[in-house]
């Protein structure tokens, strides 16, 4: 007997195979960016064409929004890039940046602290590609996060932009040696002609106990995220800042959009399971 659920699961097969794990991870990163308020306050839109994973010595690959200590993120990470699918080609030059977008709720129009800025990055190797800074122009050397004690969980955002041949670095940021300082990152991107944004991720670092009020976000429910590893389970909730007393903020609004995106593979799986057992 062919049950309805079996037919339903067959109907969903193409969707299950159309999305591979990288695409699910990219959707998870998008959800984390909305959830943490980085979209729309820092980036008005965020449609990555690749997954960006940071790999810190002694820590390994981190998950989006993972809470890390100053010590863990003191050395520069490897920046590993996996295209969404085989039709995404990533050759040419890229600009890599790490900026401190501060706590959730920060007015990003006031700027961000620059922790890393490298022009002329190339991607080498394969599966994943490695964003090599070796023959690139490092404008600001990697400077590990050092948020002030009590200032809350700062969001450190690492972004990889396409650097077209028309790219023109602004004064003060056109040669190595630019210090760690505040700049308006989106102005830099716009004025220098960077783009599009290829991939990004973020992590948080907090020093001491927050004495500031941090806007809350709805937590990303780790069980609904695809392929979350054991080490990532504590981290996936860190897209939300751990101040449960704070009032729900506008960014909490995004959680619905997030879960509907993330849930779809789970729905497919459940349909499969039903089809298998009932069919
Ligand atoms: C490949 O990924 C890009 C970026 O996410 C997307 O725009 C495009 O539609 C995808 N192509 C296929 C064939 O899935
Ligand atoms: C899955 O994504 C990776 C990432 O680039 C891609 O190389 C691979 O071709 C994709 N696999 C399928 C079956 O689409
Ligand atoms: C990636 O390239 C950097 C040099 O830019 C190198 O230090 C690092 O070891 C490489 N990482 C991996 C995982 O290959
Ligand atoms: C909440 O989401 C709705 C629909 O996506 C949107 O129209 C509205 O502006 C959002 N509200 C806030 C406060 O972000």
mmCIF file of C-alpha atoms and ligand atoms in Angstrom:
data_model
loop_
_atom_site.group_PDB
_atom_site.id
_atom_site.type_symbol
_atom_site.label_atom_id
_atom_site.label_comp_id
_atom_site.label_asym_id
_atom_site.label_seq_id
_atom_site.Cartn_x
_atom_site.Cartn_y
_atom_site.Cartn_z
ATOM 1 C CA UNK A 1 0.000 0.000 0.000
ATOM 2 C CA UNK A 2 1.322 3.386 -0.923
ATOM 3 C CA UNK A 3 0.600 5.891 1.796
ATOM 4 C CA UNK A 4 0.091 9.579 1.362
ATOM 5 C CA UNK A 5 3.207 10.346 3.374
ATOM 6 C CA UNK A 6 5.311 8.184 1.082
ATOM 7 C CA UNK A 7 4.060 10.107 -1.932
ATOM 8 C CA UNK A 8 4.721 13.344 -0.058
ATOM 9 C CA UNK A 9 8.291 12.292 0.698
ATOM 10 C CA UNK A 10 8.899 11.423 -2.951
ATOM 11 C CA UNK A 11 7.633 14.849 -3.937
ATOM 12 C CA UNK A 12 10.188 16.408 -1.614
ATOM 13 C CA UNK A 13 13.162 14.370 -2.869
ATOM 14 C CA UNK A 14 14.312 16.959 -5.431
ATOM 15 C CA UNK A 15 14.420 19.639 -2.722
ATOM 16 C CA UNK A 16 16.490 17.429 -0.438
ATOM 17 C CA UNK A 17 19.066 16.844 -3.152
ATOM 18 C CA UNK A 18 19.034 20.349 -4.550
ATOM 19 C CA UNK A 19 20.540 21.742 -1.358
ATOM 20 C CA UNK A 20 23.865 20.429 -0.221
ATOM 21 C CA UNK A 21 25.408 20.991 3.140
ATOM 22 C CA UNK A 22 27.289 24.127 2.077
ATOM 23 C CA UNK A 23 24.052 25.775 1.004
ATOM 24 C CA UNK A 24 22.498 24.890 4.364
ATOM 25 C CA UNK A 25 25.492 26.341 6.189
ATOM 26 C CA UNK A 26 25.192 29.519 4.143
ATOM 27 C CA UNK A 27 21.525 29.788 5.107
ATOM 28 C CA UNK A 28 22.499 29.295 8.732
ATOM 29 C CA UNK A 29 25.032 32.149 8.473
ATOM 30 C CA UNK A 30 22.372 34.395 6.932
ATOM 31 C CA UNK A 31 20.028 33.513 9.798
ATOM 32 C CA UNK A 32 22.722 34.271 12.367
ATOM 33 C CA UNK A 33 23.424 37.666 10.789
ATOM 34 C CA UNK A 34 19.754 38.640 10.964
ATOM 35 C CA UNK A 35 19.401 37.211 14.417
ATOM 36 C CA UNK A 36 22.406 39.121 15.749
ATOM 37 C CA UNK A 37 21.124 42.363 14.219
ATOM 38 C CA UNK A 38 24.080 42.628 11.805
ATOM 39 C CA UNK A 39 21.450 42.663 9.078
ATOM 40 C CA UNK A 40 20.167 45.284 8.554
ATOM 41 C CA UNK A 41 22.185 47.539 10.900
ATOM 42 C CA UNK A 42 25.619 46.815 9.385
ATOM 43 C CA UNK A 43 24.690 45.188 6.072
ATOM 44 C CA UNK A 44 21.406 46.214 4.475
ATOM 45 C CA UNK A 45 21.331 42.944 2.578
ATOM 46 C CA UNK A 46 23.408 39.796 2.898
ATOM 47 C CA UNK A 47 23.258 37.159 0.194
ATOM 48 C CA UNK A 48 26.543 35.243 0.413
ATOM 49 C CA UNK A 49 27.692 33.078 -2.496
ATOM 50 C CA UNK A 50 30.053 31.055 -0.347
ATOM 51 C CA UNK A 51 30.522 29.789 3.184
ATOM 52 C CA UNK A 52 33.281 31.439 5.231
ATOM 53 C CA UNK A 53 34.731 29.445 8.109
ATOM 54 C CA UNK A 54 37.409 30.737 10.451
ATOM 55 C CA UNK A 55 39.910 28.257 11.777
ATOM 56 C CA UNK A 56 41.838 29.376 14.851
ATOM 57 C CA UNK A 57 44.944 27.521 15.999
ATOM 58 C CA UNK A 58 44.046 25.418 19.019
ATOM 59 C CA UNK A 59 40.312 26.000 18.544
ATOM 60 C CA UNK A 60 39.662 24.661 15.060
ATOM 61 C CA UNK A 61 36.781 25.667 12.819
ATOM 62 C CA UNK A 62 34.269 27.920 14.540
ATOM 63 C CA UNK A 63 30.531 28.200 13.952
ATOM 64 C CA UNK A 64 28.716 31.484 13.196
ATOM 65 C CA UNK A 65 28.258 33.583 16.311
ATOM 66 C CA UNK A 66 30.483 31.356 18.452
ATOM 67 C CA UNK A 67 31.532 32.916 21.764
ATOM 68 C CA UNK A 68 35.306 32.809 22.120
ATOM 69 C CA UNK A 69 37.861 34.123 24.556
ATOM 70 C CA UNK A 70 40.460 36.799 23.818
ATOM 71 C CA UNK A 71 43.163 34.138 24.096
ATOM 72 C CA UNK A 72 41.472 31.848 21.590
ATOM 73 C CA UNK A 73 41.269 34.557 18.943
ATOM 74 C CA UNK A 74 44.643 36.196 19.593
ATOM 75 C CA UNK A 75 46.378 34.654 16.551
ATOM 76 C CA UNK A 76 45.073 35.333 13.036
ATOM 77 C CA UNK A 77 42.779 32.540 11.837
ATOM 78 C CA UNK A 78 42.822 30.728 8.525
ATOM 79 C CA UNK A 79 39.915 31.966 6.413
ATOM 80 C CA UNK A 80 38.381 29.043 4.551
ATOM 81 C CA UNK A 81 35.902 29.551 1.720
ATOM 82 C CA UNK A 82 33.513 27.017 0.176
ATOM 83 C CA UNK A 83 31.440 28.171 -2.819
ATOM 84 C CA UNK A 84 27.687 27.568 -2.584
ATOM 85 C CA UNK A 85 27.734 25.403 -5.690
ATOM 86 C CA UNK A 86 29.856 24.570 -8.701
ATOM 87 C CA UNK A 87 28.572 27.540 -10.695
ATOM 88 C CA UNK A 88 30.148 29.994 -8.239
ATOM 89 C CA UNK A 89 33.684 30.713 -9.422
ATOM 90 C CA UNK A 90 35.941 32.626 -7.107
ATOM 91 C CA UNK A 91 39.043 33.785 -8.940
ATOM 92 C CA UNK A 92 40.662 37.177 -9.018
ATOM 93 C CA UNK A 93 41.340 39.447 -6.055
ATOM 94 C CA UNK A 94 39.452 39.888 -2.831
ATOM 95 C CA UNK A 95 39.532 42.199 0.155
ATOM 96 C CA UNK A 96 39.367 40.631 3.598
ATOM 97 C CA UNK A 97 38.315 42.627 6.654
ATOM 98 C CA UNK A 98 37.557 42.044 10.302
ATOM 99 C CA UNK A 99 35.628 44.745 12.098
ATOM 100 C CA UNK A 100 34.243 45.115 15.601
ATOM 101 C CA UNK A 101 30.523 45.805 15.201
ATOM 102 C CA UNK A 102 30.303 46.084 19.002
ATOM 103 C CA UNK A 103 27.274 44.858 20.951
ATOM 104 C CA UNK A 104 23.837 44.079 19.550
ATOM 105 C CA UNK A 105 21.920 47.337 19.241
ATOM 106 C CA UNK A 106 24.925 49.489 18.319
ATOM 107 C CA UNK A 107 24.288 52.311 15.847
ATOM 108 C CA UNK A 108 26.513 51.089 13.021
ATOM 109 C CA UNK A 109 26.411 54.449 11.220
ATOM 110 C CA UNK A 110 28.927 55.624 13.845
ATOM 111 C CA UNK A 111 31.551 53.231 12.538
ATOM 112 C CA UNK A 112 33.406 50.108 13.568
ATOM 113 C CA UNK A 113 36.884 49.361 14.838
ATOM 114 C CA UNK A 114 39.113 47.892 12.120
ATOM 115 C CA UNK A 115 40.961 44.784 13.307
ATOM 116 C CA UNK A 116 42.188 43.430 9.983
ATOM 117 C CA UNK A 117 42.233 44.761 6.435
ATOM 118 C CA UNK A 118 43.914 42.987 3.541
ATOM 119 C CA UNK A 119 43.672 43.910 -0.145
ATOM 120 C CA UNK A 120 44.638 41.615 -3.011
ATOM 121 C CA UNK A 121 43.747 38.380 -1.247
ATOM 122 C CA UNK A 122 43.680 35.334 -3.517
ATOM 123 C CA UNK A 123 41.949 32.034 -2.902
ATOM 124 C CA UNK A 124 44.108 28.947 -3.172
ATOM 125 C CA UNK A 125 43.749 25.231 -2.617
ATOM 126 C CA UNK A 126 40.427 23.491 -2.958
ATOM 127 C CA UNK A 127 37.517 22.302 -0.804
ATOM 128 C CA UNK A 128 37.771 24.579 1.061
ATOM 129 C CA UNK A 129 39.675 27.403 -0.614
ATOM 130 C CA UNK A 130 42.113 29.230 1.640
ATOM 131 C CA UNK A 131 42.069 33.031 1.593
ATOM 132 C CA UNK A 132 45.786 33.587 1.341
ATOM 133 C CA UNK A 133 47.202 36.834 2.677
ATOM 134 C CA UNK A 134 50.772 35.907 1.732
ATOM 135 C CA UNK A 135 51.156 37.792 -1.543
ATOM 136 C CA UNK A 136 48.470 40.306 -0.605
ATOM 137 C CA UNK A 137 48.712 43.879 0.733
ATOM 138 C CA UNK A 138 47.984 43.929 4.435
ATOM 139 C CA UNK A 139 46.748 47.427 5.269
ATOM 140 C CA UNK A 140 45.994 46.680 8.939
ATOM 141 C CA UNK A 141 47.629 43.635 10.507
ATOM 142 C CA UNK A 142 45.352 41.202 12.298
ATOM 143 C CA UNK A 143 44.795 42.502 15.824
ATOM 144 C CA UNK A 144 43.054 40.076 18.156
ATOM 145 C CA UNK A 145 39.939 41.398 19.902
ATOM 146 C CA UNK A 146 40.291 43.116 23.263
ATOM 147 C CA UNK A 147 36.877 44.457 24.257
ATOM 148 C CA UNK A 148 36.719 46.584 27.390
ATOM 149 C CA UNK A 149 35.678 44.756 30.551
ATOM 150 C CA UNK A 150 31.943 45.056 31.133
ATOM 151 C CA UNK A 151 31.248 46.340 27.621
ATOM 152 C CA UNK A 152 29.243 43.271 26.616
ATOM 153 C CA UNK A 153 29.706 40.658 23.909
ATOM 154 C CA UNK A 154 31.251 42.387 20.915
ATOM 155 C CA UNK A 155 30.469 41.013 17.468
ATOM 156 C CA UNK A 156 33.602 40.582 15.349
ATOM 157 C CA UNK A 157 32.614 40.324 11.714
ATOM 158 C CA UNK A 158 34.935 38.864 9.078
ATOM 159 C CA UNK A 159 33.998 39.672 5.496
ATOM 160 C CA UNK A 160 35.386 38.786 2.089
ATOM 161 C CA UNK A 161 34.558 41.155 -0.769
ATOM 162 C CA UNK A 162 35.291 40.873 -4.472
ATOM 163 C CA UNK A 163 37.991 43.427 -5.287
ATOM 164 C CA UNK A 164 37.419 44.520 -8.886
ATOM 165 C CA UNK A 165 40.164 46.005 -11.060
ATOM 166 C CA UNK A 166 38.513 49.410 -10.553
ATOM 167 C CA UNK A 167 39.085 49.167 -6.779
ATOM 168 C CA UNK A 168 40.661 52.347 -5.428
ATOM 169 C CA UNK A 169 41.806 52.385 -1.811
ATOM 170 C CA UNK A 170 41.034 55.650 -0.007
ATOM 171 C CA UNK A 171 43.768 57.868 1.432
ATOM 172 C CA UNK A 172 45.087 56.520 4.690
ATOM 173 C CA UNK A 173 44.104 52.993 3.777
ATOM 174 C CA UNK A 174 46.180 52.543 0.645
ATOM 175 C CA UNK A 175 49.401 51.285 2.183
ATOM 176 C CA UNK A 176 50.431 48.858 4.936
ATOM 177 C CA UNK A 177 50.647 50.151 8.481
ATOM 178 C CA UNK A 178 47.174 51.598 9.066
ATOM 179 C CA UNK A 179 46.492 51.238 12.789
ATOM 180 C CA UNK A 180 43.590 49.583 14.543
ATOM 181 C CA UNK A 181 41.076 52.422 14.674
ATOM 182 C CA UNK A 182 37.497 53.346 14.020
ATOM 183 C CA UNK A 183 36.243 53.847 10.477
ATOM 184 C CA UNK A 184 32.878 53.583 8.798
ATOM 185 C CA UNK A 185 33.227 50.239 7.093
ATOM 186 C CA UNK A 186 30.291 50.627 4.699
ATOM 187 C CA UNK A 187 31.742 53.966 3.495
ATOM 188 C CA UNK A 188 35.065 52.232 2.862
ATOM 189 C CA UNK A 189 33.343 49.534 0.808
ATOM 190 C CA UNK A 190 31.331 52.072 -1.169
ATOM 191 C CA UNK A 191 34.079 54.638 -1.748
ATOM 192 C CA UNK A 192 36.733 52.114 -2.757
ATOM 193 C CA UNK A 193 34.421 50.300 -5.165
ATOM 194 C CA UNK A 194 34.493 46.904 -3.456
ATOM 195 C CA UNK A 195 31.909 44.265 -4.025
ATOM 196 C CA UNK A 196 29.936 42.180 -4.147
ATOM 197 C CA UNK A 197 30.252 40.609 -0.717
ATOM 198 C CA UNK A 198 31.241 36.986 -1.260
ATOM 199 C CA UNK A 199 31.028 35.567 2.242
ATOM 200 C CA UNK A 200 31.164 36.504 5.915
ATOM 201 C CA UNK A 201 30.875 35.174 9.423
ATOM 202 C CA UNK A 202 31.175 36.537 12.935
ATOM 203 C CA UNK A 203 32.094 35.509 16.454
ATOM 204 C CA UNK A 204 31.756 37.191 19.806
ATOM 205 C CA UNK A 205 34.230 38.023 22.549
ATOM 206 C CA UNK A 206 33.174 39.322 25.946
ATOM 207 C CA UNK A 207 35.386 40.482 28.784
ATOM 208 C CA UNK A 208 34.011 40.335 32.317
ATOM 209 C CA UNK A 209 30.326 40.798 33.073
ATOM 210 C CA UNK A 210 28.345 43.287 31.032
ATOM 211 C CA UNK A 211 27.507 46.513 32.847
ATOM 212 C CA UNK A 212 25.725 47.874 29.796
ATOM 213 C CA UNK A 213 22.246 47.065 28.565
ATOM 214 C CA UNK A 214 22.508 44.944 25.481
ATOM 215 C CA UNK A 215 19.544 44.536 23.142
ATOM 216 C CA UNK A 216 18.423 40.946 23.137
ATOM 217 C CA UNK A 217 17.829 38.819 20.103
ATOM 218 C CA UNK A 218 15.800 35.663 19.785
ATOM 219 C CA UNK A 219 18.196 32.763 20.172
ATOM 220 C CA UNK A 220 19.073 30.694 17.146
ATOM 221 C CA UNK A 221 17.764 27.282 18.144
ATOM 222 C CA UNK A 222 20.782 25.054 17.710
ATOM 223 C CA UNK A 223 18.756 21.892 17.147
ATOM 224 C CA UNK A 224 17.222 23.409 14.025
ATOM 225 C CA UNK A 225 20.575 24.321 12.495
ATOM 226 C CA UNK A 226 22.066 21.926 9.981
ATOM 227 C CA UNK A 227 25.125 19.872 10.823
ATOM 228 C CA UNK A 228 25.861 21.611 14.109
ATOM 229 C CA UNK A 229 28.819 19.846 15.657
ATOM 230 C CA UNK A 230 29.198 19.106 19.346
ATOM 231 C CA UNK A 231 31.626 21.979 19.778
ATOM 232 C CA UNK A 232 29.198 24.237 17.992
ATOM 233 C CA UNK A 233 26.186 23.494 20.146
ATOM 234 C CA UNK A 234 27.087 25.992 22.831
ATOM 235 C CA UNK A 235 28.016 28.526 20.234
ATOM 236 C CA UNK A 236 24.987 28.564 18.060
ATOM 237 C CA UNK A 237 22.936 30.224 20.734
ATOM 238 C CA UNK A 238 25.525 32.931 21.143
ATOM 239 C CA UNK A 239 24.103 34.863 18.231
ATOM 240 C CA UNK A 240 21.912 36.141 20.974
ATOM 241 C CA UNK A 241 23.539 38.139 23.680
ATOM 242 C CA UNK A 242 23.088 36.449 27.014
ATOM 243 C CA UNK A 243 21.143 39.098 28.819
ATOM 244 C CA UNK A 244 17.844 37.381 29.314
ATOM 245 C CA UNK A 245 16.464 40.307 31.287
ATOM 246 C CA UNK A 246 16.657 42.660 28.348
ATOM 247 C CA UNK A 247 13.425 43.501 26.584
ATOM 248 C CA UNK A 248 12.795 41.940 23.193
ATOM 249 C CA UNK A 249 14.193 44.165 20.497
ATOM 250 C CA UNK A 250 13.400 44.765 16.870
ATOM 251 C CA UNK A 251 15.979 42.173 15.889
ATOM 252 C CA UNK A 252 13.915 39.463 17.558
ATOM 253 C CA UNK A 253 11.545 40.009 14.661
ATOM 254 C CA UNK A 254 13.895 38.161 12.404
ATOM 255 C CA UNK A 255 13.741 34.871 14.204
ATOM 256 C CA UNK A 256 10.628 33.793 12.371
ATOM 257 C CA UNK A 257 12.216 34.295 8.999
ATOM 258 C CA UNK A 258 15.235 32.409 10.263
ATOM 259 C CA UNK A 259 13.404 29.389 11.518
ATOM 260 C CA UNK A 260 11.310 29.026 8.405
ATOM 261 C CA UNK A 261 14.490 28.939 6.358
ATOM 262 C CA UNK A 262 16.263 26.526 8.630
ATOM 263 C CA UNK A 263 13.246 24.350 9.212
ATOM 264 C CA UNK A 264 12.715 23.395 5.589
ATOM 265 C CA UNK A 265 15.422 20.682 5.550
ATOM 266 C CA UNK A 266 14.021 19.326 8.784
ATOM 267 C CA UNK A 267 10.562 19.182 7.238
ATOM 268 C CA UNK A 268 12.015 17.276 4.304
ATOM 269 C CA UNK A 269 13.680 14.849 6.680
ATOM 270 C CA UNK A 270 10.504 14.277 8.671
ATOM 271 C CA UNK A 271 8.585 13.667 5.453
ATOM 272 C CA UNK A 272 11.227 11.139 4.461
ATOM 273 C CA UNK A 273 11.052 9.395 7.797
ATOM 274 C CA UNK A 274 7.282 9.240 7.658
ATOM 275 C CA UNK A 275 7.409 7.894 4.134
ATOM 276 C CA UNK A 276 9.894 5.254 5.210
ATOM 277 C CA UNK A 277 8.053 4.043 8.282
ATOM 278 C CA UNK A 278 4.476 4.458 7.171
ATOM 279 C CA UNK A 279 4.918 3.745 3.502
HETATM 280 C C1 LIG B 1 24.621 28.796 -6.878
HETATM 281 O O1 LIG B 1 24.771 29.662 -5.784
HETATM 282 C C2 LIG B 1 24.501 31.015 -6.095
HETATM 283 C C3 LIG B 1 24.854 31.830 -4.898
HETATM 284 O O2 LIG B 1 24.194 31.364 -3.758
HETATM 285 C C4 LIG B 1 23.054 31.147 -6.500
HETATM 286 O O3 LIG B 1 22.791 32.472 -6.839
HETATM 287 C C5 LIG B 1 22.786 30.259 -7.676
HETATM 288 O O4 LIG B 1 21.408 30.299 -7.979
HETATM 289 C C6 LIG B 1 23.206 28.844 -7.392
HETATM 290 N N1 LIG B 1 23.100 28.067 -8.595
HETATM 291 C C7 LIG B 1 22.599 26.836 -8.592
HETATM 292 C C8 LIG B 1 22.619 26.154 -9.904
HETATM 293 O O5 LIG B 1 22.153 26.311 -7.589
HETATM 294 C C1 LIG B 2 28.127 21.178 -2.838
HETATM 295 O O1 LIG B 2 28.815 22.383 -2.629
HETATM 296 C C2 LIG B 2 30.176 22.323 -2.937
HETATM 297 C C3 LIG B 2 30.773 23.605 -2.542
HETATM 298 O O2 LIG B 2 31.444 24.179 -3.563
HETATM 299 C C4 LIG B 2 30.341 22.076 -4.411
HETATM 300 O O3 LIG B 2 31.711 22.023 -4.729
HETATM 301 C C5 LIG B 2 29.671 20.770 -4.776
HETATM 302 O O4 LIG B 2 29.718 20.624 -6.165
HETATM 303 C C6 LIG B 2 28.221 20.773 -4.294
HETATM 304 N N1 LIG B 2 27.669 19.454 -4.475
HETATM 305 C C7 LIG B 2 26.551 19.246 -5.126
HETATM 306 C C8 LIG B 2 26.085 17.838 -5.189
HETATM 307 O O5 LIG B 2 25.920 20.156 -5.627
HETATM 308 C C1 LIG B 3 45.957 29.425 4.694
HETATM 309 O O1 LIG B 3 46.909 30.348 4.214
HETATM 310 C C2 LIG B 3 47.634 30.986 5.219
HETATM 311 C C3 LIG B 3 48.512 32.013 4.570
HETATM 312 O O2 LIG B 3 47.734 33.060 4.088
HETATM 313 C C4 LIG B 3 48.426 29.962 5.991
HETATM 314 O O3 LIG B 3 49.124 30.591 7.031
HETATM 315 C C5 LIG B 3 47.476 28.932 6.568
HETATM 316 O O4 LIG B 3 48.208 27.923 7.217
HETATM 317 C C6 LIG B 3 46.623 28.322 5.487
HETATM 318 N N1 LIG B 3 45.637 27.489 6.136
HETATM 319 C C7 LIG B 3 45.277 26.327 5.684
HETATM 320 C C8 LIG B 3 44.260 25.606 6.477
HETATM 321 O O5 LIG B 3 45.745 25.855 4.665
HETATM 322 C C1 LIG B 4 9.024 42.878 11.553
HETATM 323 O O1 LIG B 4 8.857 42.105 10.379
HETATM 324 C C2 LIG B 4 7.868 42.646 9.518
HETATM 325 C C3 LIG B 4 7.653 41.656 8.387
HETATM 326 O O2 LIG B 4 8.853 41.101 7.961
HETATM 327 C C4 LIG B 4 8.327 44.016 9.020
HETATM 328 O O3 LIG B 4 7.384 44.567 8.153
HETATM 329 C C5 LIG B 4 8.514 44.912 10.222
HETATM 330 O O4 LIG B 4 9.022 46.153 9.810
HETATM 331 C C6 LIG B 4 9.459 44.285 11.212
HETATM 332 N N1 LIG B 4 9.497 45.077 12.416
HETATM 333 C C7 LIG B 4 10.621 45.444 12.968
HETATM 334 C C8 LIG B 4 10.475 46.237 14.223
HETATM 335 O O5 LIG B 4 11.709 45.133 12.521
#
